[in-house]
Coordinates of C-alpha atoms in Angstrom, one line a residue:
Chain A
M659 CA 8.3 6.1 -52.1
N660 CA 11.7 3.6 -51.6
S661 CA 13.1 5.7 -48.5
L662 CA 9.6 5.5 -46.6
K663 CA 9.5 1.8 -47.1
R664 CA 12.9 1.6 -45.8
Y665 CA 12.7 4.1 -42.7
L666 CA 9.0 3.7 -41.7
P667 CA 9.5 0.5 -40.0
A668 CA 12.0 2.1 -37.8
A669 CA 10.1 5.3 -37.5
L670 CA 6.9 3.8 -36.3
R671 CA 9.0 1.6 -33.9
I672 CA 10.5 4.7 -32.3
S673 CA 7.6 6.7 -32.1
L674 CA 5.9 4.3 -30.3
G675 CA 8.5 3.5 -27.5
A676 CA 9.0 6.9 -27.5
I677 CA 5.5 7.3 -26.3
F678 CA 5.5 4.7 -23.8
I679 CA 9.1 6.0 -22.0
Y680 CA 6.6 9.7 -22.6
A681 CA 3.9 7.5 -20.2
A682 CA 6.2 6.2 -17.8
L683 CA 8.3 8.8 -16.9
P684 CA 5.5 10.4 -14.9
K685 CA 4.0 7.8 -13.1
I686 CA 7.0 6.6 -12.0
A687 CA 7.9 10.1 -10.5
D688 CA 4.5 10.6 -8.8
P689 CA 3.6 6.6 -8.2
A690 CA 1.1 7.3 -4.9
A691 CA -0.8 9.7 -7.6
F692 CA -0.5 7.2 -10.5
A693 CA -2.2 4.4 -7.7
G694 CA -4.7 7.0 -7.3
S695 CA -5.7 7.0 -11.0
V696 CA -5.8 3.4 -11.0
A697 CA -7.7 3.3 -8.2
G698 CA -10.2 5.4 -9.5
Y699 CA -11.0 2.7 -12.2
K700 CA -12.4 0.5 -8.8
V701 CA -10.9 -2.7 -10.2
L702 CA -8.6 -3.7 -8.1
P703 CA -8.6 -4.3 -4.6
Y704 CA -6.7 -1.6 -2.4
F705 CA -3.3 -3.1 -2.3
W706 CA -3.3 -4.2 -6.3
N707 CA -3.7 -0.2 -6.9
Y708 CA -0.4 0.2 -5.4
L709 CA 1.4 -2.7 -7.0
A710 CA 0.0 -2.1 -10.2
A711 CA 1.4 1.5 -9.8
A712 CA 4.3 0.3 -8.8
V713 CA 5.2 -2.2 -11.7
L714 CA 3.3 -0.4 -14.8
P715 CA 5.3 2.4 -15.7
Y716 CA 8.3 0.2 -15.1
L717 CA 7.1 -1.9 -18.0
E718 CA 6.0 0.8 -19.7
L719 CA 9.5 2.4 -19.8
V720 CA 11.3 -1.1 -20.4
C721 CA 9.4 -1.8 -23.3
G722 CA 9.8 2.1 -24.5
V723 CA 13.3 1.4 -24.6
L724 CA 13.6 -1.7 -26.4
L725 CA 11.3 -0.6 -28.6
V726 CA 13.4 3.0 -29.3
C727 CA 16.8 0.3 -29.6
G728 CA 15.1 -2.0 -32.0
Y729 CA 16.1 -4.9 -29.3
R730 CA 13.6 -7.8 -28.8
V731 CA 11.1 -5.9 -30.7
K732 CA 8.7 -8.9 -31.3
A733 CA 8.6 -9.0 -27.7
A734 CA 8.0 -5.8 -26.3
A735 CA 5.8 -4.6 -29.1
L736 CA 3.5 -7.6 -27.7
I737 CA 3.6 -6.5 -24.1
V738 CA 2.8 -3.2 -25.6
A739 CA -0.2 -4.1 -27.5
A740 CA -1.6 -6.4 -24.6
L741 CA -1.1 -3.5 -21.9
N742 CA -3.3 -1.4 -24.7
V743 CA -5.3 -4.2 -24.8
A744 CA -5.9 -3.8 -20.9
F745 CA -5.8 0.2 -20.7
M746 CA -8.9 -0.3 -23.5
A747 CA -10.8 -3.0 -21.3
A748 CA -10.2 -0.7 -18.0
L749 CA -11.2 2.1 -20.0
V750 CA -14.2 0.6 -21.1
S751 CA -15.3 -0.9 -18.3
A752 CA -14.6 3.2 -16.8
I753 CA -17.1 4.2 -19.2
V754 CA -20.1 1.4 -18.6
R755 CA -20.1 2.1 -15.5
G756 CA -20.1 5.7 -15.8
L757 CA -17.5 6.7 -13.8
D758 CA -15.9 10.0 -14.3
I759 CA -12.8 9.7 -13.7
D760 CA -9.0 10.9 -15.2
C761 CA -7.8 7.8 -17.5
G762 CA -4.3 8.5 -15.8
C763 CA -2.5 7.6 -18.9
F764 CA 0.0 10.2 -19.4
R765 CA 0.3 13.1 -16.8
Q766 CA -1.2 12.6 -13.2
G767 CA -3.3 15.2 -12.0
G768 CA -4.3 18.4 -13.8
P769 CA -7.2 18.4 -16.7
K770 CA -9.5 15.3 -16.8
T771 CA -9.2 13.7 -20.0
S772 CA -12.4 12.1 -21.2
P773 CA -12.0 8.0 -21.6
W774 CA -13.7 8.5 -24.7
I775 CA -10.3 10.0 -26.3
A776 CA -8.4 8.1 -24.1
L777 CA -10.0 4.7 -25.8
G778 CA -9.3 6.7 -29.1
R779 CA -5.4 7.1 -28.9
D780 CA -5.3 3.8 -27.2
A781 CA -6.1 2.3 -30.1
V782 CA -4.0 4.1 -32.2
F783 CA -1.5 2.8 -30.3
L784 CA -2.6 -0.4 -30.5
A785 CA -2.7 -0.5 -34.5
M786 CA 0.9 0.8 -34.3
A787 CA 2.3 -2.3 -32.1
G788 CA 0.4 -4.2 -34.4
L789 CA 2.1 -2.8 -37.2
V790 CA 5.4 -3.0 -35.7
L791 CA 4.5 -6.2 -35.2
W792 CA 4.0 -7.2 -39.2
L793 CA 6.8 -5.6 -39.8
E794 CA 9.2 -7.0 -37.9
R795 CA 8.3 -10.2 -38.8
K796 CA 8.6 -9.5 -42.9
R797 CA 12.2 -8.4 -42.1
E798 CA 12.7 -11.7 -39.8
N799 CA 11.3 -13.2 -43.0
G800 CA 13.1 -11.1 -45.5
L801 CA 16.2 -11.9 -43.2
V802 CA 16.1 -16.1 -43.4
A803 CA 14.6 -16.0 -46.9
R804 CA 18.2 -14.0 -47.8
R805 CA 20.1 -16.4 -45.8
Chain B
M135 CA 12.2 -23.7 -36.0
L136 CA 9.3 -21.4 -35.7
K137 CA 8.4 -23.5 -32.5
N138 CA 11.2 -22.6 -31.0
S139 CA 11.2 -18.9 -32.1
R140 CA 7.9 -18.6 -30.6
L141 CA 9.0 -20.4 -27.3
G142 CA 12.0 -17.5 -27.5
T143 CA 9.8 -14.9 -27.5
V144 CA 7.9 -16.0 -24.6
A145 CA 10.5 -16.2 -22.4
E146 CA 11.7 -12.8 -23.6
I147 CA 8.1 -11.1 -22.6
A148 CA 8.0 -13.2 -19.5
L149 CA 11.9 -12.0 -18.7
I150 CA 11.0 -8.0 -19.5
V151 CA 7.8 -8.5 -16.9
L152 CA 9.7 -10.2 -14.6
I153 CA 12.5 -7.7 -14.9
S154 CA 10.3 -4.4 -14.9
A155 CA 8.0 -6.1 -12.1
A156 CA 11.0 -6.5 -9.6
A157 CA 12.5 -2.9 -10.9
G158 CA 8.8 -1.7 -10.1
I159 CA 8.5 -3.3 -6.6
F160 CA 12.2 -2.7 -5.6
W161 CA 11.9 1.5 -6.4
N162 CA 8.7 1.7 -4.8
R163 CA 9.2 -0.8 -1.7
T164 CA 8.8 1.5 1.1
Q165 CA 5.4 2.6 -0.8
L166 CA 4.5 -0.9 -1.3
A167 CA 4.8 -1.8 2.5
D168 CA 2.9 1.3 3.9
A169 CA 0.5 0.2 1.2
W170 CA 0.2 -3.4 2.3
R171 CA 0.4 -2.3 6.1
G172 CA -2.8 -0.2 5.1
E173 CA -1.3 3.2 5.6
P174 CA -1.3 5.5 3.3
A175 CA -4.8 5.5 2.8
Q176 CA -5.1 9.0 2.9
R177 CA -2.7 9.7 0.7
I178 CA -4.2 8.7 -2.6
E179 CA -6.8 11.1 -1.6
A180 CA -4.5 13.9 -0.6
A181 CA -2.8 13.5 -3.5
P182 CA -4.8 15.3 -5.9
Q183 CA -6.0 18.2 -3.6
A184 CA -4.3 18.4 -0.6
E185 CA -6.6 20.2 2.2
A186 CA -7.5 19.4 5.6
L187 CA -10.4 17.8 6.8
P188 CA -12.7 18.5 9.8
M189 CA -12.4 15.6 11.8
P190 CA -15.4 13.9 12.3
I191 CA -17.1 13.4 16.0
G192 CA -19.9 11.2 17.5
L193 CA -22.9 11.6 19.4
A194 CA -21.8 11.5 23.2
Q195 CA -18.9 13.8 22.4
V196 CA -21.3 16.7 20.6
K197 CA -23.8 16.1 23.8
E198 CA -20.8 16.6 26.1
M199 CA -19.3 19.7 24.6
H200 CA -23.1 20.5 24.1
D201 CA -24.2 20.2 26.9
A202 CA -20.6 21.8 28.3
G203 CA -21.0 24.8 26.5
Q204 CA -18.0 24.4 24.9
A205 CA -18.3 24.3 21.4
V206 CA -20.8 26.1 18.6
L207 CA -22.6 23.8 16.6
V208 CA -23.4 25.1 13.2
D209 CA -26.4 24.0 11.2
A210 CA -25.0 23.7 7.9
R211 CA -28.6 23.4 6.3
G212 CA -30.7 25.4 4.7
L213 CA -32.5 28.0 6.4
D214 CA -36.0 26.6 6.1
S215 CA -34.6 23.4 7.3
F216 CA -33.3 25.6 10.5
I217 CA -36.4 27.5 11.5
K218 CA -38.4 24.0 11.3
E219 CA -35.7 21.9 13.1
H220 CA -32.7 22.2 14.7
I221 CA -30.2 21.3 17.7
S222 CA -30.8 23.5 20.6
G223 CA -28.4 26.2 21.0
A224 CA -27.1 25.7 16.9
I225 CA -26.6 28.4 14.8
P226 CA -27.8 28.8 11.1
L227 CA -24.8 28.9 8.7
P228 CA -26.2 27.3 5.9
V229 CA -22.8 26.0 3.4
D230 CA -23.8 28.2 0.1
E231 CA -24.4 31.3 2.2
A232 CA -20.7 30.4 4.3
R233 CA -19.4 30.2 1.1
N234 CA -20.7 33.9 -0.2
H235 CA -19.0 35.5 3.7
P236 CA -16.0 36.4 3.3
A237 CA -13.6 35.3 6.3
S238 CA -13.7 38.4 8.4
L239 CA -17.3 38.3 8.9
L240 CA -17.2 34.6 9.8
H241 CA -14.7 35.6 12.1
A242 CA -17.8 38.2 13.4
M243 CA -20.3 35.3 13.6
I244 CA -18.1 32.9 15.1
P245 CA -15.1 33.6 17.7
V246 CA -12.5 31.7 15.6
D247 CA -10.7 30.0 18.8
S248 CA -13.6 27.8 19.3
I249 CA -14.4 25.0 18.8
I250 CA -17.2 24.4 15.8
I251 CA -19.1 21.1 14.9
A252 CA -20.9 21.1 11.9
Y253 CA -24.0 19.1 11.5
C254 CA -26.6 18.6 8.5
N255 CA -29.0 15.9 7.7
G256 CA -26.9 12.6 8.9
F257 CA -24.7 10.4 7.0
S258 CA -25.7 10.9 3.6
C259 CA -25.4 14.5 3.5
P260 CA -22.3 16.3 2.4
D261 CA -23.2 19.5 3.8
S262 CA -21.4 19.9 7.1
M263 CA -18.3 18.2 5.7
N264 CA -18.5 20.9 3.1
L265 CA -18.9 23.5 5.6
G266 CA -16.5 22.1 7.9
K267 CA -13.8 22.3 4.9
L268 CA -15.1 25.8 4.3
L269 CA -14.2 26.9 7.9
I270 CA -10.8 25.5 8.3
K271 CA -9.9 27.3 4.8
A272 CA -11.6 30.7 7.1
G273 CA -9.1 30.0 9.7
Y274 CA -11.0 28.0 12.3
S275 CA -8.1 25.5 13.9
S276 CA -10.9 23.0 15.9
V277 CA -13.4 21.9 13.6
F278 CA -15.7 19.1 13.7
T279 CA -18.7 17.5 11.7
F280 CA -21.4 15.6 13.4
E281 CA -22.2 13.2 10.3
G282 CA -25.2 11.6 12.6
G283 CA -26.7 15.0 12.3
L284 CA -29.9 16.3 13.4
P285 CA -31.7 12.6 12.8
E286 CA -29.4 10.9 15.2
W287 CA -29.5 13.8 17.9
R288 CA -33.4 14.0 17.6
D289 CA -33.7 10.0 18.0
A290 CA -31.5 10.1 21.0
G291 CA -33.9 12.7 22.6
Y292 CA -31.7 15.3 22.8
P293 CA -33.0 19.3 22.6
V294 CA -34.3 20.2 19.6
A295 CA -35.7 23.5 18.6
G296 CA -37.8 24.9 16.0
N297 CA -41.3 25.6 14.4
E298 CA -42.0 21.9 14.6
R299 CA -41.9 21.0 18.1

């Protein structure tokens, strides 16, 4: 129990970071395909699909690396949470409009991931980010108290 | 103290976003510049399935090539529709049937070096595009789709044939 308490925050933080690094890499490798996935949601005007496809993966990568390293965790986890909220909003809008698209979350192309599964997955990631934030705040408070 | 740390977090978030955006934009600068100029429009569609598409062709050119006998017009609709009415001189090749024909049979019906114009029932009908793609796959190199199709042709007063004449 004690060791769980000690290692859970780090394990949670590192897995969330790893997931985001893992999600970022295929998009960085093929930005055009990711732009196609973004365009599939039909929420952005033409050029903005490309801009989002160019910037989003790097944001995911940087946040993932920061989470894994445990550096500036609060900021990174907040961004990850915001990203997941945005992803979920996009997925919900795709479901509502009945768009038959691939979520484009991880690998680009290949078999389609149902938006419902993607939504559930994002909810889990959001919960993880929330938990990381909560644990981080607890840790900071502990540090302050000890000081 | 609390306010300071919150401000610090906001600044960190801004910095992370800025750095990521800069890296992403810098890394993809050529592609973004292309997109800004509106160039890689077809790259989006080409990415998932790289296949050659038939070229669209307008009524005037279709008429010209039809009259000069330069092109083979193929009717992508079902046989019933063809029998009722079709562009005069067109040959029937329903897309569902063509799908089942081996390329060799198609080559026997239409010489492989001919110019092909596929048409169907006008703008909302996908058959001519599908047939065009199929013919390109079967080895034909000059394949066009006449998107106006039979309605535009008929309305222009050009010759049609079939039972309902």
